[in-house]
Short mmCIF file of C-alpha atoms and ligand atoms in Angstrom, two decimals:
data_model
loop_
_atom_site.label_atom_id
_atom_site.label_comp_id
_atom_site.label_asym_id
_atom_site.label_seq_id
_atom_site.Cartn_x
_atom_site.Cartn_y
_atom_site.Cartn_z
CA MET M 1 -1.95 1.79 23.32
CA GLN M 2 1.57 2.16 21.94
CA LEU M 3 2.84 1.14 18.52
CA ASN M 4 6.49 0.84 17.63
CA ALA M 5 7.87 1.95 14.33
CA PRO M 6 4.59 1.73 12.28
CA LEU M 7 5.25 1.09 8.66
CA ASP M 8 3.02 1.79 5.64
CA MET M 9 4.04 -0.75 3.04
CA HIS M 10 2.11 0.88 0.18
CA LEU M 11 1.88 4.67 -0.03
CA HIS M 12 1.33 7.26 -2.84
CA LEU M 13 3.15 10.49 -1.98
CA ARG M 14 2.59 11.98 -5.36
CA ASP M 15 4.92 14.92 -6.45
CA GLY M 16 5.02 18.70 -6.63
CA ASP M 17 2.40 20.68 -4.67
CA MET M 18 0.49 17.48 -3.62
CA LEU M 19 3.68 15.95 -2.23
CA GLU M 20 4.31 19.12 -0.22
CA ASN M 21 0.73 19.17 1.01
CA ILE M 22 0.41 15.59 2.24
CA ALA M 23 3.90 14.15 2.98
CA THR M 24 3.90 15.05 6.68
CA ALA M 25 0.56 13.34 7.14
CA SER M 26 2.45 9.99 6.76
CA ALA M 27 5.83 11.03 8.02
CA HIS M 28 4.52 12.18 11.36
CA THR M 29 3.13 8.86 12.50
CA PHE M 30 4.95 6.35 10.42
CA SER M 31 8.62 5.33 10.66
CA GLY M 32 8.70 4.62 6.98
CA ALA M 33 6.71 3.64 3.90
CA ILE M 34 7.14 1.85 0.56
CA ILE M 35 6.70 4.71 -1.93
CA MET M 36 4.85 3.95 -5.10
CA PRO M 37 6.57 4.98 -8.28
CA ASN M 38 3.57 5.91 -10.51
CA LEU M 39 4.38 9.51 -11.24
CA VAL M 40 4.20 11.13 -14.68
CA PRO M 41 6.54 9.88 -16.05
CA PRO M 42 6.95 6.74 -13.84
CA VAL M 43 10.06 6.51 -11.67
CA SER M 44 12.21 4.10 -13.79
CA THR M 45 15.84 5.19 -13.63
CA LYS M 46 18.38 5.40 -10.76
CA GLU M 47 18.55 9.22 -11.26
CA GLU M 48 14.73 9.50 -10.93
CA VAL M 49 14.71 7.39 -7.71
CA ILE M 50 17.35 9.51 -6.19
CA ALA M 51 15.80 12.84 -7.25
CA TYR M 52 12.33 11.71 -6.02
CA LYS M 53 13.67 10.63 -2.65
CA GLU M 54 15.33 14.08 -2.26
CA ARG M 55 12.03 15.78 -3.05
CA ILE M 56 10.30 13.61 -0.41
CA MET M 57 12.99 14.31 2.22
CA LYS M 58 12.58 18.03 1.55
CA ALA M 59 8.76 17.75 1.87
CA ILE M 60 8.80 15.91 5.21
CA GLY M 61 10.95 18.60 6.88
CA ASN M 62 11.99 17.48 10.34
CA GLU M 63 9.95 14.42 10.61
CA LYS M 64 11.97 11.14 11.19
CA PHE M 65 10.85 8.99 8.37
CA THR M 66 12.36 6.58 5.76
CA PRO M 67 10.87 6.62 2.20
CA TYR M 68 11.59 3.11 0.97
CA MET M 69 11.88 3.76 -2.80
CA THR M 70 10.57 1.60 -5.67
CA LEU M 71 11.04 1.48 -9.32
CA PHE M 72 8.23 1.17 -11.93
CA PHE M 73 8.73 -2.35 -13.41
CA LYS M 74 9.86 -2.69 -16.95
CA PRO M 75 10.68 -6.02 -18.60
CA THR M 76 13.72 -4.38 -20.11
CA TYR M 77 15.46 -4.07 -16.76
CA ASP M 78 18.54 -6.35 -16.91
CA LYS M 79 20.89 -7.57 -14.16
CA ASP M 80 23.53 -4.77 -14.77
CA PHE M 81 20.94 -2.13 -14.34
CA LEU M 82 19.36 -3.73 -11.31
CA THR M 83 22.74 -4.22 -9.68
CA SER M 84 23.53 -0.56 -10.14
CA VAL M 85 20.25 0.62 -8.63
CA ARG M 86 20.04 -2.01 -5.85
CA ASP M 87 21.15 0.24 -3.04
CA GLU M 88 18.65 2.92 -3.80
CA ILE M 89 15.58 0.70 -3.91
CA THR M 90 13.58 -1.58 -1.59
CA ALA M 91 11.31 -3.11 -4.29
CA ILE M 92 9.93 -2.94 -7.78
CA LYS M 93 6.32 -2.32 -8.50
CA LEU M 94 4.57 -3.92 -11.37
CA TYR M 95 1.28 -2.48 -12.84
CA PRO M 96 -0.73 -4.14 -15.50
CA ALA M 97 -1.13 -1.59 -18.39
CA GLY M 98 -3.83 1.01 -17.89
CA ILE M 99 -5.32 -0.44 -14.77
CA THR M 100 -5.01 2.44 -12.23
CA THR M 101 -3.64 6.00 -11.91
CA ASN M 102 -0.70 6.60 -14.17
CA SER M 103 -0.19 2.89 -15.09
CA GLU M 104 -0.36 3.43 -18.94
CA GLY M 105 3.34 2.22 -19.33
CA GLY M 106 2.70 -1.05 -17.46
CA VAL M 107 2.92 -4.65 -18.54
CA SER M 108 0.27 -6.00 -20.85
CA GLY M 109 1.08 -9.66 -21.29
CA PHE M 110 2.22 -11.88 -18.56
CA ASP M 111 4.36 -14.18 -20.53
CA VAL M 112 6.75 -15.85 -18.04
CA GLU M 113 9.47 -16.33 -20.61
CA GLU M 114 9.29 -12.62 -21.53
CA LEU M 115 9.57 -11.56 -17.90
CA ARG M 116 12.10 -14.22 -16.97
CA PRO M 117 15.37 -12.22 -17.32
CA THR M 118 14.24 -9.46 -15.19
CA LEU M 119 12.46 -11.51 -12.59
CA GLU M 120 15.49 -13.91 -12.24
CA ALA M 121 17.72 -10.97 -11.78
CA MET M 122 15.49 -9.67 -9.03
CA SER M 123 15.43 -13.00 -7.33
CA GLU M 124 19.13 -13.15 -7.35
CA LEU M 125 19.49 -9.70 -6.06
CA ASN M 126 16.66 -10.29 -3.46
CA ILE M 127 14.50 -7.42 -4.80
CA PRO M 128 10.78 -8.06 -3.91
CA LEU M 129 8.21 -7.62 -6.70
CA CYS M 130 5.14 -5.64 -5.67
CA VAL M 131 2.16 -6.16 -7.94
CA HIS M 132 -1.13 -4.37 -8.56
CA GLY M 133 -3.02 -7.62 -9.35
CA GLU M 134 -6.00 -6.74 -11.55
CA THR M 135 -6.86 -7.97 -15.12
CA ASN M 136 -8.88 -5.80 -17.53
CA GLY M 137 -11.99 -7.93 -16.94
CA PHE M 138 -15.30 -7.10 -15.19
CA VAL M 139 -14.46 -4.65 -12.32
CA MET M 140 -15.70 -7.06 -9.49
CA ASP M 141 -13.76 -10.04 -10.95
CA ARG M 142 -10.44 -8.41 -11.93
CA GLU M 143 -8.52 -9.25 -8.80
CA ALA M 144 -9.87 -12.93 -8.57
CA GLU M 145 -8.97 -13.36 -12.27
CA PHE M 146 -5.42 -12.17 -11.56
CA VAL M 147 -4.78 -14.86 -8.91
CA SER M 148 -3.86 -17.38 -11.51
CA ILE M 149 -1.19 -14.93 -12.78
CA TYR M 150 0.13 -14.62 -9.16
CA GLU M 151 0.28 -18.32 -8.88
CA ARG M 152 2.10 -18.74 -12.28
CA LEU M 153 4.70 -16.17 -11.21
CA ALA M 154 5.14 -17.68 -7.75
CA SER M 155 5.79 -21.18 -9.23
CA ALA M 156 8.01 -19.96 -11.93
CA PHE M 157 10.18 -17.81 -9.68
CA PRO M 158 10.19 -19.61 -6.22
CA ASP M 159 12.90 -17.47 -4.77
CA LEU M 160 11.27 -14.14 -5.80
CA LYS M 161 9.21 -12.48 -2.97
CA ILE M 162 5.95 -11.48 -4.59
CA ILE M 163 3.71 -9.00 -2.76
CA MET M 164 0.12 -9.03 -3.74
CA GLU M 165 -0.67 -5.34 -3.23
CA HIS M 166 -3.90 -4.12 -1.50
CA ILE M 167 -5.74 -7.43 -1.67
CA THR M 168 -9.54 -7.16 -1.54
CA THR M 169 -10.84 -10.79 -2.13
CA LYS M 170 -11.07 -14.08 -0.40
CA ALA M 171 -9.46 -15.61 -3.53
CA SER M 172 -6.33 -13.67 -2.90
CA VAL M 173 -6.27 -14.63 0.79
CA ASP M 174 -6.55 -18.24 -0.23
CA ALA M 175 -3.71 -17.96 -2.61
CA LEU M 176 -1.41 -16.73 0.16
CA GLU M 177 -1.36 -20.08 1.80
CA LYS M 178 -0.63 -21.94 -1.37
CA HIS M 179 2.73 -20.40 -2.20
CA LYS M 180 5.60 -19.64 0.28
CA ASN M 181 6.77 -16.76 -1.69
CA LEU M 182 3.52 -14.89 -1.79
CA TYR M 183 2.75 -12.06 0.62
CA ALA M 184 0.19 -9.28 0.70
CA THR M 185 -0.61 -5.84 1.86
CA ILE M 186 -4.07 -4.85 3.14
CA THR M 187 -5.50 -1.30 3.37
CA VAL M 188 -7.49 -0.04 6.29
CA HIS M 189 -10.37 0.92 4.09
CA HIS M 190 -10.77 -2.58 2.66
CA LEU M 191 -11.01 -3.88 6.22
CA LEU M 192 -13.80 -1.39 6.93
CA ILE M 193 -15.98 -1.00 3.84
CA THR M 194 -17.64 -3.02 1.10
CA LEU M 195 -19.00 -1.94 -2.26
CA ASP M 196 -22.26 -1.15 -0.35
CA ASP M 197 -20.51 1.69 1.39
CA VAL M 198 -19.26 3.14 -1.96
CA ALA M 199 -22.28 2.69 -4.18
CA GLY M 200 -25.08 1.08 -2.20
CA GLY M 201 -26.71 4.36 -1.46
CA MET M 202 -25.66 7.83 -2.49
CA LEU M 203 -22.33 7.58 -4.38
CA LYS M 204 -19.36 8.21 -2.09
CA PRO M 205 -16.54 9.44 -4.39
CA HIS M 206 -13.98 9.60 -1.45
CA LEU M 207 -14.42 5.83 -0.94
CA PHE M 208 -13.91 5.07 -4.60
CA CYS M 209 -10.61 3.21 -5.26
CA LYS M 210 -8.94 0.60 -7.35
CA PRO M 211 -9.25 -2.27 -6.54
CA ILE M 212 -12.88 -1.45 -5.76
CA ALA M 213 -14.21 -2.53 -2.35
CA LYS M 214 -15.86 -5.96 -2.71
CA ARG M 215 -18.44 -8.24 -0.86
CA PRO M 216 -18.80 -8.80 2.87
CA GLU M 217 -17.33 -12.36 2.64
CA ASP M 218 -14.24 -10.86 0.98
CA ARG M 219 -13.85 -8.28 3.75
CA ASP M 220 -14.33 -11.00 6.30
CA ALA M 221 -11.45 -13.03 4.86
CA LEU M 222 -9.16 -9.92 4.96
CA LEU M 223 -10.19 -9.07 8.47
CA LYS M 224 -9.37 -12.61 9.64
CA VAL M 225 -5.80 -12.57 8.40
CA ALA M 226 -5.23 -9.06 9.57
CA LEU M 227 -6.70 -9.45 12.96
CA GLU M 228 -4.76 -12.71 13.60
CA ALA M 229 -1.65 -10.97 12.22
CA ASN M 230 -0.91 -13.76 9.83
CA PRO M 231 2.86 -13.40 9.11
CA LYS M 232 2.28 -13.04 5.37
CA VAL M 233 0.22 -9.94 5.57
CA MET M 234 1.15 -6.42 6.37
CA PHE M 235 -0.49 -3.05 6.50
CA GLY M 236 -0.24 -0.94 3.31
CA SER M 237 -2.61 2.06 3.36
CA ASP M 238 -2.61 2.66 -0.46
CA SER M 239 -3.37 6.24 0.79
CA ALA M 240 -3.86 7.94 -2.57
CA PRO M 241 -4.59 11.65 -2.45
CA HIS M 242 -6.30 13.50 -5.23
CA PRO M 243 -7.30 17.24 -5.25
CA ARG M 244 -10.94 17.70 -4.27
CA HIS M 245 -12.10 18.59 -7.79
CA ALA M 246 -10.77 15.29 -9.13
CA LYS M 247 -12.72 13.22 -6.68
CA GLU M 248 -16.06 15.28 -6.68
CA SER M 249 -16.43 15.30 -10.35
CA CYS M 250 -17.93 13.60 -13.37
CA GLY M 251 -15.10 11.00 -13.83
CA CYS M 252 -14.00 10.51 -10.28
CA ALA M 253 -10.32 9.69 -9.74
CA ALA M 254 -9.55 6.40 -7.91
CA GLY M 255 -8.01 6.58 -4.45
CA VAL M 256 -8.87 7.02 -0.73
CA PHE M 257 -6.86 9.28 1.40
CA THR M 258 -6.31 7.71 4.75
CA ALA M 259 -2.70 8.49 5.78
CA PRO M 260 -3.55 10.86 8.70
CA ILE M 261 -6.07 8.57 10.25
CA ALA M 262 -4.90 5.07 9.38
CA LEU M 263 -3.41 4.15 12.73
CA GLN M 264 -6.42 5.53 14.74
CA LEU M 265 -8.82 3.53 12.54
CA LEU M 266 -6.70 0.30 12.98
CA ALA M 267 -6.68 0.76 16.73
CA GLU M 268 -10.46 1.13 16.77
CA LEU M 269 -10.91 -1.84 14.44
CA PHE M 270 -8.64 -4.23 16.38
CA GLU M 271 -10.29 -3.25 19.66
CA LYS M 272 -13.77 -3.70 18.29
CA ASN M 273 -12.83 -7.18 17.12
CA ASN M 274 -11.09 -8.09 20.45
CA ALA M 275 -7.76 -8.47 18.69
CA SER M 276 -4.62 -7.79 20.76
CA THR M 277 -2.34 -4.80 20.49
CA LYS M 278 0.46 -7.33 19.96
CA ASN M 279 -1.26 -8.50 16.80
CA LEU M 280 -1.81 -4.88 15.64
CA GLN M 281 1.90 -4.21 16.20
CA ALA M 282 2.76 -7.30 13.99
CA PHE M 283 0.25 -6.19 11.27
CA VAL M 284 1.60 -2.55 11.18
CA SER M 285 5.32 -3.28 11.48
CA ASP M 286 6.82 -6.54 12.66
CA ASN M 287 5.51 -8.57 9.72
CA ALA M 288 6.83 -6.17 7.22
CA GLN M 289 10.18 -5.98 8.95
CA ALA M 290 10.45 -9.72 8.68
CA ILE M 291 9.26 -10.00 5.10
CA TYR M 292 11.32 -7.16 3.68
CA GLY M 293 14.24 -7.55 6.09
CA ILE M 294 14.26 -3.89 7.04
CA LYS M 295 15.11 -2.16 10.24
CA PRO M 296 12.92 0.91 10.57
CA LEU M 297 13.88 4.12 12.47
CA SER M 298 12.55 3.91 16.03
CA LYS M 299 9.34 5.79 16.73
CA VAL M 300 6.68 5.31 19.36
CA VAL M 301 3.10 6.35 18.61
CA THR M 302 0.84 6.49 21.60
CA LEU M 303 -2.88 6.27 20.73
CA GLN M 304 -5.68 7.08 23.20
CA LYS M 305 -9.34 6.14 23.19
CA LYS M 306 -10.53 9.67 22.80
CA PRO M 307 -12.91 10.78 20.02
CA PHE M 308 -11.22 12.54 17.13
CA LEU M 309 -13.25 14.66 14.65
CA VAL M 310 -11.70 13.99 11.27
CA PRO M 311 -11.00 17.29 9.52
CA SER M 312 -12.96 18.27 6.43
CA ASN M 313 -9.70 18.34 4.42
CA TYR M 314 -5.94 18.27 4.70
CA ASN M 315 -4.56 21.01 2.56
CA GLY M 316 -7.39 20.56 0.25
CA VAL M 317 -7.42 16.82 0.19
CA VAL M 318 -10.53 15.24 1.64
CA PRO M 319 -9.82 12.21 3.85
CA MET M 320 -11.80 9.11 4.53
CA TYR M 321 -14.49 9.91 7.20
CA ALA M 322 -14.13 13.66 6.75
CA ASP M 323 -16.10 15.55 9.31
CA GLU M 324 -17.01 12.35 11.13
CA GLU M 325 -15.89 11.25 14.53
CA ILE M 326 -13.61 8.25 15.06
CA MET M 327 -12.81 6.63 18.40
CA TYR M 328 -9.09 6.95 18.67
CA SER M 329 -6.73 9.84 18.49
CA ILE M 330 -2.91 10.23 18.45
CA LYS M 331 -1.71 11.28 21.93
CA GLU M 332 1.93 11.46 21.35
CA VAL M 333 4.79 10.63 18.89
CA THR M 334 8.21 10.29 20.28
CA ASP M 335 11.59 9.02 18.92
CA GLY M 336 11.38 6.03 21.18
ZN1 LIG T 1 -1.62 1.99 -4.86
#
C-alpha cells in the first residue's frame, strides 16, 4: 500500500528537548503538518512564528517536511498585523481559556461582535480558523455543547473556513453537513477507542486526552465519515507527547502520542473496515490539500502488512500501544 504526501493537520511538536526528541517521528513519514502554537508563552507574534519554525527545521535534520505554522488566536489581532504575518502562517488556532495544555491565554467569551474585527480580517485574507471546540461544562458534554458556538461562528462569518479540531462526537459530525464553511480533523485514536478503553478497566494514562474519547455511537459516526473520505474531514493526529512522568502520575497530562504509528494504524483500520486505499489517501492528504489549498512536498510512504512491535518509548515518550503488536509497518519512504 502506498500513500502520497501524507499530511498531519493537527500536531503538537512542543519545544526544547521534547521537540528534539520527537520531531523526526512525524517528519519521517509525513510531508507536512499543521503545527499547534500552544507553547509557553503561546506563539503569537511574527517573530515567534519564524523563530519556532527555525527550531523545528533544525530538529527535523535532513527529513523532507513542511511545518505549516499557526498563531495562537487573540481577539486583538487586526488586519494590519494579520497582513504582515500572512505569508508565515497557514492558519490561526483558537483555544477556549483553560481547556487544554497551555491554553490559559485563550478566549473566554464567544461574543461574535467582539471577535468580528479579527475574524472578518481572517476571512478577507483567507486564513482558516482552527478551533479546539470544548466548553467548560461536564467533561462528556463539552464538545457537544460547543457545537452551537461553531454554528454561530459559521453563520456569522460565511467566508471563513472553520476547522473543528479533533472531533469526537456525532453532534460535531452532524454539524459538518449543515454549514458549507465547517470542516473537521479526526485523530486516529478517536477512530479506535472509546471512554471504555481509557477508564472502563484499569486506568490507561497513555490514552487520556482532551477531548476525552466518547461513546461507541460517537466513534461510529467518526468512522463513517473517515472511511468514506468525506471531503470535509481530514486526518489530524493531535499527537501530543508528554514526558513519561507527566503521564504516569497523580494528575496525568492530557495527550496521546501517535505520530510514529499513525499511518500504520490507519492502514490497518481502513483494511479491517473494507475501505479503499483511495479513501485513505483522501483522508490523509487529498482532502486537506483541497481544504487548505496547499501543495505538499512529494513523499511516497510504502506500508506493508507485516506485524510491527510498537517500542516501549521513543526517547522517553510512551506511544499509544507501547509494547503491543500492530498489523502494518512502514516498508519504505522515498521522495517520490
Ligand atoms: Zn491538540
